[in-house]
Amino acid sequence: GARSPRLWNPPLRLRGAHIFFLDWLMTVSMGAAEVSDGSDSCEYARIEGQEGECVAACRSTEISAGSRQASLGAITANLITAGLGTGILSLPWGTAGASLLPSVAMIALVMALNAATVMILILAAERWQAFDLGGLLAHLPGRYSFLAQAFCNTLTWASVFLCLVGYMVVIADSLEPLVSLGLGSEPGAAEAHVRPLLMAAGACAVLPLCFLDQARLSFSSGLGIAVNVYMFLLVFALFTRRGVASRCCVVGAGPGVVALFSTLMQCAIVQMCVQPMYEELKDRSPWRFNKAVIVSFGFLALLFAGFAVAAYLAFGPSVQSNVMLDFPEDARGNFARAGMVVTTLAVYPIVLKSMVAPVQHWEASRCSGQPWRWRWVVALIVAASAFGGAFAGQLGTLQTMNGAMQVSAFIAVAPALTGLFLLGMGGLRWQAAMWSLLVVGLAASALGLVYNTNEPEALTRHCVWQT
């Protein structure tokens, strides 16, 4: 018979306003499901849309024998670090095109939207015991399964690979001034022959980290979080010393708000990473993972808002798309650049896992001894990202367009179709909400690909309150 979704009964506890929606969603979506026996290590799974073909799948609670379970604190730290990639460096630039107060409101909206869509995927992952995005979408009915998998898998690999290329670019950009300083030359003078070496060094440094599980990655995650907090303190110190820059717009309207939305999505979208994280969570349940989501996304919202506002007020409308280029060339600025290298090395393996997880699960399904092919895939991806970084230009518009591209798959298609077909929710309001998420998400993605610059001049013409 067809594989039944797993029943999960939430514990009775005091419901706060911030968890009421999740409680209701879990109760309704899980309550009508049949209990499936998960005691067997190998089971037959019937995937809809495959003409009744039974697919043998060997499933275990761990991907490999050496994998450790991660604590709630480790998962929380890794969720935070996954949002601390290169996108935060462009938030002041995005704010310069959207004005202060609308930017803060946009940050709150984007973080709430991402938290909600993450939990939709986690609820479905628990219900169907599918711990990578492609495996979850395989349970969609009919042609939805093939189309959604093809679209999201393509976007996952393309957008995540662009993120990894961006990380290698940031490593080289951050180290190049430090190397020039050590060589006693002007910044950029030795870039032509030093940059490929820096890319190779970055690849060699990040490769061993890519073979660690979530529990061990939490150490590097803590370093990444500390570095971003330092960057925030540095920007705040520069703001207090310089004061408010001239012509900063507090309230206004312009096309730059679309670029800010896409840049924020580049920062906040971790939907392709959360299911491998959830699989490794100790004593996993949607409730436990929701705690990590609330803490991590709340922290990121405060950090993003504070960093974007302080940097915009300190550097003004001309702030560059990589705010580190505006940092002073002294010990404080160089420490921030070196720290960003640490942050990038910390977040790279977490994001890479979303590309490797399908390969790991495919190898696990073969039940053919110790898996090894995924390790070669990791090495190939790291080498390719370093090679691509050697030819990539500035981050700027690349970040905005990548964020806009991610919206279509990870905010619109994957969560909306999951909510429509995999949670057992048949209410009219829920169906309308999911279809709205799909349509609005695709429209926002298309707009982001068109309006991919911050256009501060347009904001100046339509600014209601300016410093």
GROMACS .gro file of C-alpha atoms in nm:
model
  467
    1GLY     CA    1   0.000   0.000   0.000
    2ALA     CA    2   0.093   0.366  -0.018
    3ARG     CA    3   0.326   0.494   0.245
    4SER     CA    4   0.144   0.679   0.519
    5PRO     CA    5   0.271   1.005   0.660
    6ARG     CA    6   0.403   0.986   1.012
    7LEU     CA    7   0.181   1.099   1.297
    8TRP     CA    8   0.330   1.342   1.544
    9ASN     CA    9   0.128   1.442   1.848
   10PRO     CA   10   0.235   1.774   2.000
   11PRO     CA   11   0.266   1.778   2.380
   12LEU     CA   12   0.009   1.963   2.585
   13ARG     CA   13   0.162   2.286   2.706
   14LEU     CA   14   0.084   2.650   2.756
   15ARG     CA   15   0.035   2.814   2.417
   16GLY     CA   16   0.186   3.158   2.366
   17ALA     CA   17   0.076   3.390   2.088
   18HIS     CA   18   0.400   3.327   1.897
   19ILE     CA   19   0.334   2.949   1.874
   20PHE     CA   20  -0.044   2.941   1.834
   21PHE     CA   21  -0.029   2.917   1.455
   22LEU     CA   22   0.228   2.637   1.465
   23ASP     CA   23   0.023   2.445   1.724
   24TRP     CA   24  -0.292   2.468   1.513
   25LEU     CA   25  -0.107   2.376   1.196
   26MET     CA   26   0.056   2.072   1.354
   27THR     CA   27  -0.264   1.949   1.515
   28VAL     CA   28  -0.469   1.969   1.196
   29SER     CA   29  -0.206   1.844   0.954
   30MET     CA   30  -0.080   1.557   1.169
   31GLY     CA   31  -0.398   1.458   1.345
   32ALA     CA   32  -0.566   1.280   1.053
   33ALA     CA   33  -0.257   1.091   0.943
   34GLU     CA   34  -0.214   0.720   0.997
   35VAL     CA   35   0.067   0.604   1.220
   36SER     CA   36   0.349   0.444   1.024
   37ASP     CA   37   0.578   0.188   1.177
   38GLY     CA   38   0.929   0.331   1.175
   39SER     CA   39   1.090   0.039   1.356
   40ASP     CA   40   1.223  -0.128   1.043
   41SER     CA   41   1.547   0.007   0.904
   42CYS     CA   42   1.442  -0.075   0.546
   43GLU     CA   43   1.096  -0.017   0.405
   44TYR     CA   44   0.917   0.009   0.071
   45ALA     CA   45   0.793   0.354  -0.018
   46ARG     CA   46   0.536   0.421  -0.289
   47ILE     CA   47   0.580   0.765  -0.444
   48GLU     CA   48   0.276   0.911  -0.614
   49GLY     CA   49   0.308   0.993  -0.982
   50GLN     CA   50   0.534   0.699  -1.065
   51GLU     CA   51   0.268   0.461  -1.207
   52GLY     CA   52   0.251   0.258  -0.887
   53GLU     CA   53   0.616   0.161  -0.898
   54CYS     CA   54   0.745   0.057  -0.559
   55VAL     CA   55   1.083   0.207  -0.479
   56ALA     CA   56   1.294   0.024  -0.224
   57ALA     CA   57   1.453   0.267   0.017
   58CYS     CA   58   1.687   0.182   0.298
   59ARG     CA   59   1.635   0.451   0.560
   60SER     CA   60   1.815   0.503   0.887
   61THR     CA   61   1.811   0.776   1.145
   62GLU     CA   62   2.164   0.875   1.051
   63ILE     CA   63   2.313   0.931   0.705
   64SER     CA   64   2.638   0.766   0.801
   65ALA     CA   65   2.757   0.557   1.089
   66GLY     CA   66   2.991   0.831   1.208
   67SER     CA   67   2.729   1.105   1.210
   68ARG     CA   68   2.646   1.262   1.547
   69GLN     CA   69   2.321   1.418   1.656
   70ALA     CA   70   2.330   1.794   1.709
   71SER     CA   71   2.190   1.970   2.015
   72LEU     CA   72   1.923   2.237   1.995
   73GLY     CA   73   2.187   2.501   2.070
   74ALA     CA   74   2.410   2.376   1.790
   75ILE     CA   75   2.125   2.383   1.539
   76THR     CA   76   2.029   2.734   1.654
   77ALA     CA   77   2.387   2.853   1.607
   78ASN     CA   78   2.403   2.697   1.261
   79LEU     CA   79   2.073   2.858   1.158
   80ILE     CA   80   2.211   3.196   1.262
   81THR     CA   81   2.536   3.137   1.077
   82ALA     CA   82   2.348   3.029   0.764
   83GLY     CA   83   2.200   3.380   0.758
   84LEU     CA   84   2.538   3.547   0.807
   85GLY     CA   85   2.681   3.501   0.462
   86THR     CA   86   2.777   3.772   0.219
   87GLY     CA   87   2.425   3.915   0.195
   88ILE     CA   88   2.461   4.121   0.514
   89LEU     CA   89   2.741   4.320   0.348
   90SER     CA   90   2.489   4.461   0.097
   91LEU     CA   91   2.210   4.547   0.342
   92PRO     CA   92   2.325   4.911   0.397
   93TRP     CA   93   2.335   4.951   0.017
   94GLY     CA   94   1.981   4.818  -0.006
   95THR     CA   95   1.868   5.048   0.274
   96ALA     CA   96   2.009   5.343   0.080
   97GLY     CA   97   1.750   5.272  -0.189
   98ALA     CA   98   1.452   5.203   0.038
   99SER     CA   99   1.490   5.457   0.329
  100LEU     CA  100   1.526   5.380   0.699
  101LEU     CA  101   1.183   5.305   0.842
  102PRO     CA  102   1.054   5.105   0.542
  103SER     CA  103   1.379   4.905   0.555
  104VAL     CA  104   1.325   4.809   0.918
  105ALA     CA  105   0.966   4.708   0.841
  106MET     CA  106   1.084   4.508   0.539
  107ILE     CA  107   1.341   4.324   0.752
  108ALA     CA  108   1.072   4.221   1.001
  109LEU     CA  109   0.839   4.108   0.722
  110VAL     CA  110   1.103   3.907   0.536
  111MET     CA  111   1.225   3.729   0.850
  112ALA     CA  112   0.870   3.640   0.955
  113LEU     CA  113   0.790   3.510   0.606
  114ASN     CA  114   1.102   3.297   0.599
  115ALA     CA  115   1.034   3.156   0.946
  116ALA     CA  116   0.680   3.056   0.843
  117THR     CA  117   0.788   2.889   0.519
  118VAL     CA  118   1.071   2.706   0.697
  119MET     CA  119   0.823   2.554   0.943
  120ILE     CA  120   0.591   2.446   0.661
  121LEU     CA  121   0.880   2.244   0.517
  122ILE     CA  122   0.981   2.106   0.857
  123LEU     CA  123   0.627   1.992   0.937
  124ALA     CA  124   0.610   1.813   0.604
  125ALA     CA  125   0.958   1.665   0.653
  126GLU     CA  126   0.848   1.513   0.984
  127ARG     CA  127   0.519   1.391   0.842
  128TRP     CA  128   0.676   1.219   0.540
  129GLN     CA  129   1.022   1.147   0.689
  130ALA     CA  130   1.193   1.319   0.396
  131PHE     CA  131   1.506   1.511   0.492
  132ASP     CA  132   1.609   1.687   0.176
  133LEU     CA  133   1.397   1.920  -0.034
  134GLY     CA  134   1.397   1.702  -0.345
  135GLY     CA  135   1.293   1.396  -0.145
  136LEU     CA  136   1.006   1.588   0.012
  137LEU     CA  137   0.878   1.722  -0.319
  138ALA     CA  138   0.882   1.366  -0.456
  139HIS     CA  139   0.566   1.306  -0.252
  140LEU     CA  140   0.368   1.570  -0.441
  141PRO     CA  141   0.084   1.426  -0.652
  142GLY     CA  142   0.103   1.369  -1.026
  143ARG     CA  143   0.299   1.608  -1.241
  144TYR     CA  144   0.345   1.851  -0.954
  145SER     CA  145   0.614   1.618  -0.821
  146PHE     CA  146   0.828   1.611  -1.134
  147LEU     CA  147   0.787   1.981  -1.216
  148ALA     CA  148   0.848   2.100  -0.860
  149GLN     CA  149   1.151   1.874  -0.816
  150ALA     CA  150   1.302   1.978  -1.147
  151PHE     CA  151   1.243   2.348  -1.080
  152CYS     CA  152   1.357   2.355  -0.717
  153ASN     CA  153   1.652   2.121  -0.766
  154THR     CA  154   1.775   2.332  -1.056
  155LEU     CA  155   1.730   2.655  -0.859
  156THR     CA  156   1.887   2.499  -0.551
  157TRP     CA  157   2.203   2.398  -0.730
  158ALA     CA  158   2.224   2.719  -0.933
  159SER     CA  159   2.156   2.966  -0.653
  160VAL     CA  160   2.351   2.779  -0.387
  161PHE     CA  161   2.646   2.745  -0.621
  162LEU     CA  162   2.634   3.121  -0.686
  163CYS     CA  163   2.633   3.171  -0.309
  164LEU     CA  164   2.941   2.952  -0.278
  165VAL     CA  165   3.112   3.146  -0.557
  166GLY     CA  166   3.026   3.465  -0.371
  167TYR     CA  167   3.181   3.326  -0.054
  168MET     CA  168   3.506   3.257  -0.237
  169VAL     CA  169   3.500   3.610  -0.379
  170VAL     CA  170   3.458   3.754  -0.029
  171ILE     CA  171   3.747   3.544   0.098
  172ALA     CA  172   3.973   3.676  -0.178
  173ASP     CA  173   3.847   4.035  -0.144
  174SER     CA  174   3.904   4.028   0.231
  175LEU     CA  175   4.249   3.870   0.220
  176GLU     CA  176   4.389   4.066  -0.074
  177PRO     CA  177   4.434   4.396   0.120
  178LEU     CA  178   4.590   4.203   0.409
  179VAL     CA  179   4.832   4.026   0.175
  180SER     CA  180   4.918   4.356   0.005
  181LEU     CA  181   4.981   4.509   0.347
  182GLY     CA  182   5.208   4.220   0.439
  183LEU     CA  183   5.399   4.255   0.112
  184GLY     CA  184   5.432   4.630   0.160
  185SER     CA  185   5.250   4.712  -0.165
  186GLU     CA  186   4.946   4.922  -0.241
  187PRO     CA  187   4.609   4.743  -0.218
  188GLY     CA  188   4.528   4.589  -0.556
  189ALA     CA  189   4.883   4.614  -0.689
  190ALA     CA  190   4.952   4.242  -0.654
  191GLU     CA  191   4.596   4.126  -0.715
  192ALA     CA  192   4.656   3.982  -1.064
  193HIS     CA  193   4.881   3.700  -0.946
  194VAL     CA  194   4.781   3.681  -0.578
  195ARG     CA  195   4.406   3.642  -0.627
  196PRO     CA  196   4.417   3.289  -0.781
  197LEU     CA  197   4.641   3.180  -0.494
  198LEU     CA  198   4.393   3.324  -0.243
  199MET     CA  199   4.110   3.133  -0.413
  200ALA     CA  200   4.311   2.811  -0.390
  201ALA     CA  201   4.395   2.879  -0.026
  202GLY     CA  202   4.028   2.943   0.051
  203ALA     CA  203   3.928   2.615  -0.114
  204CYS     CA  204   4.190   2.422   0.082
  205ALA     CA  205   4.075   2.582   0.408
  206VAL     CA  206   3.704   2.517   0.358
  207LEU     CA  207   3.725   2.163   0.219
  208PRO     CA  208   3.791   1.983   0.554
  209LEU     CA  209   3.505   2.176   0.719
  210CYS     CA  210   3.263   2.041   0.457
  211PHE     CA  211   3.299   1.687   0.597
  212LEU     CA  212   3.191   1.783   0.950
  213ASP     CA  213   2.840   1.721   1.082
  214GLN     CA  214   2.617   1.989   1.236
  215ALA     CA  215   2.739   1.929   1.592
  216ARG     CA  216   3.102   1.991   1.501
  217LEU     CA  217   3.018   2.285   1.275
  218SER     CA  218   2.861   2.469   1.568
  219PHE     CA  219   3.212   2.566   1.688
  220SER     CA  220   3.290   2.755   1.369
  221SER     CA  221   2.935   2.891   1.376
  222GLY     CA  222   3.005   3.056   1.710
  223LEU     CA  223   3.309   3.229   1.561
  224GLY     CA  224   3.104   3.349   1.266
  225ILE     CA  225   2.837   3.496   1.494
  226ALA     CA  226   3.102   3.674   1.703
  227VAL     CA  227   3.262   3.826   1.393
  228ASN     CA  228   2.931   3.965   1.270
  229VAL     CA  229   2.862   4.114   1.611
  230TYR     CA  230   3.207   4.277   1.594
  231MET     CA  231   3.126   4.422   1.252
  232PHE     CA  232   2.806   4.565   1.396
  233LEU     CA  233   2.997   4.722   1.686
  234LEU     CA  234   3.255   4.867   1.444
  235VAL     CA  235   2.985   5.021   1.226
  236PHE     CA  236   2.810   5.158   1.534
  237ALA     CA  237   3.138   5.308   1.658
  238LEU     CA  238   3.197   5.474   1.320
  239PHE     CA  239   2.842   5.609   1.328
  240THR     CA  240   2.879   5.758   1.677
  241ARG     CA  241   3.209   5.922   1.577
  242ARG     CA  242   3.098   6.059   1.239
  243GLY     CA  243   2.736   6.133   1.320
  244VAL     CA  244   2.448   6.113   1.074
  245ALA     CA  245   2.557   6.152   0.713
  246SER     CA  246   2.385   6.411   0.498
  247ARG     CA  247   2.092   6.332   0.268
  248CYS     CA  248   1.990   6.011   0.446
  249CYS     CA  249   1.623   5.938   0.380
  250VAL     CA  250   1.419   5.833   0.683
  251VAL     CA  251   1.088   5.778   0.502
  252GLY     CA  252   1.050   5.758   0.126
  253ALA     CA  253   0.951   5.541  -0.167
  254GLY     CA  254   1.144   5.420  -0.468
  255PRO     CA  255   1.223   5.114  -0.679
  256GLY     CA  256   1.518   5.039  -0.451
  257VAL     CA  257   1.277   4.872  -0.208
  258VAL     CA  258   1.261   4.578  -0.451
  259ALA     CA  259   1.640   4.546  -0.446
  260LEU     CA  260   1.633   4.555  -0.065
  261PHE     CA  261   1.370   4.278  -0.061
  262SER     CA  262   1.586   4.059  -0.286
  263THR     CA  263   1.900   4.133  -0.084
  264LEU     CA  264   1.721   4.041   0.239
  265MET     CA  265   1.606   3.716   0.082
  266GLN     CA  266   1.966   3.643  -0.012
  267CYS     CA  267   2.046   3.679   0.360
  268ALA     CA  268   1.747   3.500   0.510
  269ILE     CA  269   1.662   3.211   0.277
  270VAL     CA  270   1.787   2.887   0.433
  271GLN     CA  271   1.497   2.663   0.324
  272MET     CA  272   1.727   2.439   0.122
  273CYS     CA  273   1.944   2.381   0.432
  274VAL     CA  274   1.691   2.324   0.711
  275GLN     CA  275   1.587   1.966   0.640
  276PRO     CA  276   1.940   1.820   0.668
  277MET     CA  277   1.973   2.024   0.989
  278TYR     CA  278   1.643   1.888   1.120
  279GLU     CA  279   1.749   1.531   1.045
  280GLU     CA  280   2.052   1.571   1.274
  281LEU     CA  281   1.861   1.742   1.559
  282LYS     CA  282   1.874   1.539   1.879
  283ASP     CA  283   1.525   1.425   1.992
  284ARG     CA  284   1.391   1.594   1.684
  285SER     CA  285   1.037   1.725   1.664
  286PRO     CA  286   0.886   2.027   1.489
  287TRP     CA  287   0.835   2.191   1.829
  288ARG     CA  288   1.203   2.168   1.917
  289PHE     CA  289   1.310   2.296   1.578
  290ASN     CA  290   1.060   2.582   1.603
  291LYS     CA  291   1.241   2.703   1.915
  292ALA     CA  292   1.563   2.723   1.716
  293VAL     CA  293   1.383   2.909   1.436
  294ILE     CA  294   1.231   3.167   1.673
  295VAL     CA  295   1.562   3.240   1.847
  296SER     CA  296   1.780   3.242   1.534
  297PHE     CA  297   1.547   3.445   1.311
  298GLY     CA  298   1.475   3.691   1.592
  299PHE     CA  299   1.847   3.744   1.648
  300LEU     CA  300   1.909   3.785   1.276
  301ALA     CA  301   1.627   4.039   1.241
  302LEU     CA  302   1.775   4.256   1.517
  303LEU     CA  303   2.128   4.224   1.378
  304PHE     CA  304   2.023   4.299   1.019
  305ALA     CA  305   1.818   4.603   1.121
  306GLY     CA  306   2.085   4.746   1.350
  307PHE     CA  307   2.368   4.686   1.103
  308ALA     CA  308   2.181   4.827   0.802
  309VAL     CA  309   2.059   5.138   0.983
  310ALA     CA  310   2.393   5.218   1.151
  311ALA     CA  311   2.596   5.169   0.831
  312TYR     CA  312   2.354   5.373   0.620
  313LEU     CA  313   2.356   5.661   0.868
  314ALA     CA  314   2.737   5.646   0.896
  315PHE     CA  315   2.827   5.624   0.525
  316GLY     CA  316   2.522   5.791   0.367
  317PRO     CA  317   2.348   5.723   0.034
  318SER     CA  318   2.681   5.651  -0.138
  319VAL     CA  319   2.749   5.340   0.075
  320GLN     CA  320   2.895   5.067  -0.145
  321SER     CA  321   2.731   4.732  -0.215
  322ASN     CA  322   3.012   4.565  -0.017
  323VAL     CA  323   3.019   4.776   0.297
  324MET     CA  324   3.365   4.647   0.389
  325LEU     CA  325   3.501   4.867   0.111
  326ASP     CA  326   3.389   5.165   0.322
  327PHE     CA  327   3.568   5.041   0.634
  328PRO     CA  328   3.882   5.232   0.735
  329GLU     CA  329   4.213   5.080   0.629
  330ASP     CA  330   4.343   5.045   0.982
  331ALA     CA  331   4.364   4.768   1.241
  332ARG     CA  332   3.990   4.780   1.312
  333GLY     CA  333   3.893   4.751   0.947
  334ASN     CA  334   4.149   4.482   0.872
  335PHE     CA  335   4.032   4.280   1.172
  336ALA     CA  336   3.678   4.295   1.033
  337ARG     CA  337   3.803   4.176   0.694
  338ALA     CA  338   3.991   3.886   0.851
  339GLY     CA  339   3.683   3.808   1.059
  340MET     CA  340   3.466   3.795   0.748
  341VAL     CA  341   3.696   3.524   0.615
  342VAL     CA  342   3.619   3.323   0.930
  343THR     CA  343   3.245   3.384   0.887
  344THR     CA  344   3.256   3.273   0.525
  345LEU     CA  345   3.447   2.958   0.612
  346ALA     CA  346   3.184   2.884   0.879
  347VAL     CA  347   2.876   2.928   0.662
  348TYR     CA  348   3.014   2.765   0.345
  349PRO     CA  349   2.981   2.402   0.467
  350ILE     CA  350   2.630   2.461   0.605
  351VAL     CA  351   2.502   2.590   0.272
  352LEU     CA  352   2.694   2.324   0.079
  353LYS     CA  353   2.503   2.050   0.265
  354SER     CA  354   2.187   2.137   0.072
  355MET     CA  355   2.363   2.039  -0.253
  356VAL     CA  356   2.515   1.722  -0.111
  357ALA     CA  357   2.217   1.589   0.090
  358PRO     CA  358   2.040   1.432  -0.213
  359VAL     CA  359   2.360   1.247  -0.304
  360GLN     CA  360   2.399   1.124   0.055
  361HIS     CA  361   2.042   0.996   0.068
  362TRP     CA  362   2.079   0.831  -0.272
  363GLU     CA  363   2.386   0.647  -0.148
  364ALA     CA  364   2.207   0.549   0.175
  365SER     CA  365   1.919   0.403  -0.029
  366ARG     CA  366   2.158   0.166  -0.208
  367CYS     CA  367   2.252  -0.011   0.120
  368SER     CA  368   2.589  -0.084  -0.038
  369GLY     CA  369   2.836  -0.030   0.242
  370GLN     CA  370   3.017   0.285   0.343
  371PRO     CA  371   2.912   0.581   0.125
  372TRP     CA  372   3.197   0.765  -0.045
  373ARG     CA  373   3.069   0.925  -0.367
  374TRP     CA  374   2.931   1.231  -0.188
  375ARG     CA  375   3.282   1.316  -0.069
  376TRP     CA  376   3.401   1.345  -0.428
  377VAL     CA  377   3.098   1.562  -0.506
  378VAL     CA  378   3.196   1.794  -0.219
  379ALA     CA  379   3.553   1.824  -0.347
  380LEU     CA  380   3.431   1.894  -0.700
  381ILE     CA  381   3.190   2.167  -0.585
  382VAL     CA  382   3.456   2.337  -0.372
  383ALA     CA  383   3.704   2.336  -0.659
  384ALA     CA  384   3.443   2.465  -0.906
  385SER     CA  385   3.338   2.750  -0.674
  386ALA     CA  386   3.699   2.860  -0.634
  387PHE     CA  387   3.748   2.847  -1.010
  388GLY     CA  388   3.428   3.046  -1.068
  389GLY     CA  389   3.527   3.301  -0.805
  390ALA     CA  390   3.846   3.374  -0.997
  391PHE     CA  391   3.634   3.507  -1.285
  392ALA     CA  392   3.347   3.664  -1.089
  393GLY     CA  393   3.315   4.040  -1.060
  394GLN     CA  394   3.181   4.248  -0.774
  395LEU     CA  395   2.909   4.111  -0.545
  396GLY     CA  396   2.653   4.397  -0.568
  397THR     CA  397   2.393   4.320  -0.831
  398LEU     CA  398   2.484   3.949  -0.825
  399GLN     CA  399   2.355   3.923  -0.469
  400THR     CA  400   2.027   4.095  -0.554
  401MET     CA  401   1.960   3.881  -0.859
  402ASN     CA  402   2.050   3.563  -0.674
  403GLY     CA  403   1.813   3.656  -0.393
  404ALA     CA  404   1.534   3.726  -0.641
  405MET     CA  405   1.595   3.392  -0.808
  406GLN     CA  406   1.580   3.209  -0.476
  407VAL     CA  407   1.241   3.362  -0.391
  408SER     CA  408   1.070   3.179  -0.677
  409ALA     CA  409   1.179   2.836  -0.553
  410PHE     CA  410   1.217   2.859  -0.176
  411ILE     CA  411   0.948   3.112  -0.083
  412ALA     CA  412   0.692   3.045  -0.358
  413VAL     CA  413   0.702   2.702  -0.523
  414ALA     CA  414   0.839   2.464  -0.257
  415PRO     CA  415   0.653   2.593   0.055
  416ALA     CA  416   0.328   2.668  -0.131
  417LEU     CA  417   0.299   2.328  -0.299
  418THR     CA  418   0.406   2.158   0.023
  419GLY     CA  419   0.136   2.343   0.214
  420LEU     CA  420  -0.125   2.264  -0.050
  421PHE     CA  421  -0.062   1.890  -0.089
  422LEU     CA  422   0.157   1.747   0.189
  423LEU     CA  423   0.010   1.879   0.515
  424GLY     CA  424  -0.348   1.757   0.478
  425MET     CA  425  -0.487   2.110   0.508
  426GLY     CA  426  -0.814   2.141   0.316
  427GLY     CA  427  -0.957   2.465   0.456
  428LEU     CA  428  -1.050   2.738   0.211
  429ARG     CA  429  -0.845   3.004   0.391
  430TRP     CA  430  -0.538   2.784   0.401
  431GLN     CA  431  -0.569   2.698   0.034
  432ALA     CA  432  -0.612   3.066  -0.054
  433ALA     CA  433  -0.307   3.157   0.156
  434MET     CA  434  -0.089   2.899  -0.018
  435TRP     CA  435  -0.200   3.000  -0.367
  436SER     CA  436  -0.139   3.365  -0.275
  437LEU     CA  437   0.209   3.274  -0.150
  438LEU     CA  438   0.280   3.103  -0.482
  439VAL     CA  439   0.153   3.387  -0.704
  440VAL     CA  440   0.296   3.677  -0.501
  441GLY     CA  441   0.630   3.499  -0.457
  442LEU     CA  442   0.671   3.440  -0.829
  443ALA     CA  443   0.577   3.803  -0.902
  444ALA     CA  444   0.827   3.931  -0.644
  445SER     CA  445   1.096   3.711  -0.798
  446ALA     CA  446   1.029   3.853  -1.145
  447LEU     CA  447   1.037   4.211  -1.015
  448GLY     CA  448   1.365   4.144  -0.836
  449LEU     CA  449   1.530   4.032  -1.158
  450VAL     CA  450   1.423   4.360  -1.325
  451TYR     CA  451   1.485   4.607  -1.040
  452ASN     CA  452   1.826   4.487  -0.924
  453THR     CA  453   1.993   4.816  -0.823
  454ASN     CA  454   1.922   5.039  -0.523
  455GLU     CA  455   1.875   5.366  -0.720
  456PRO     CA  456   1.932   5.616  -0.433
  457GLU     CA  457   1.875   5.908  -0.671
  458ALA     CA  458   1.515   5.797  -0.729
  459LEU     CA  459   1.464   5.773  -0.353
  460THR     CA  460   1.597   6.126  -0.305
  461ARG     CA  461   1.332   6.260  -0.543
  462HIS     CA  462   1.055   6.086  -0.349
  463CYS     CA  463   1.185   6.126   0.006
  464VAL     CA  464   0.932   6.257   0.258
  465TRP     CA  465   1.172   6.293   0.554
  466GLN     CA  466   1.543   6.350   0.492
  467THR     CA  467   1.833   6.426   0.727
   0.00000   0.00000   0.00000
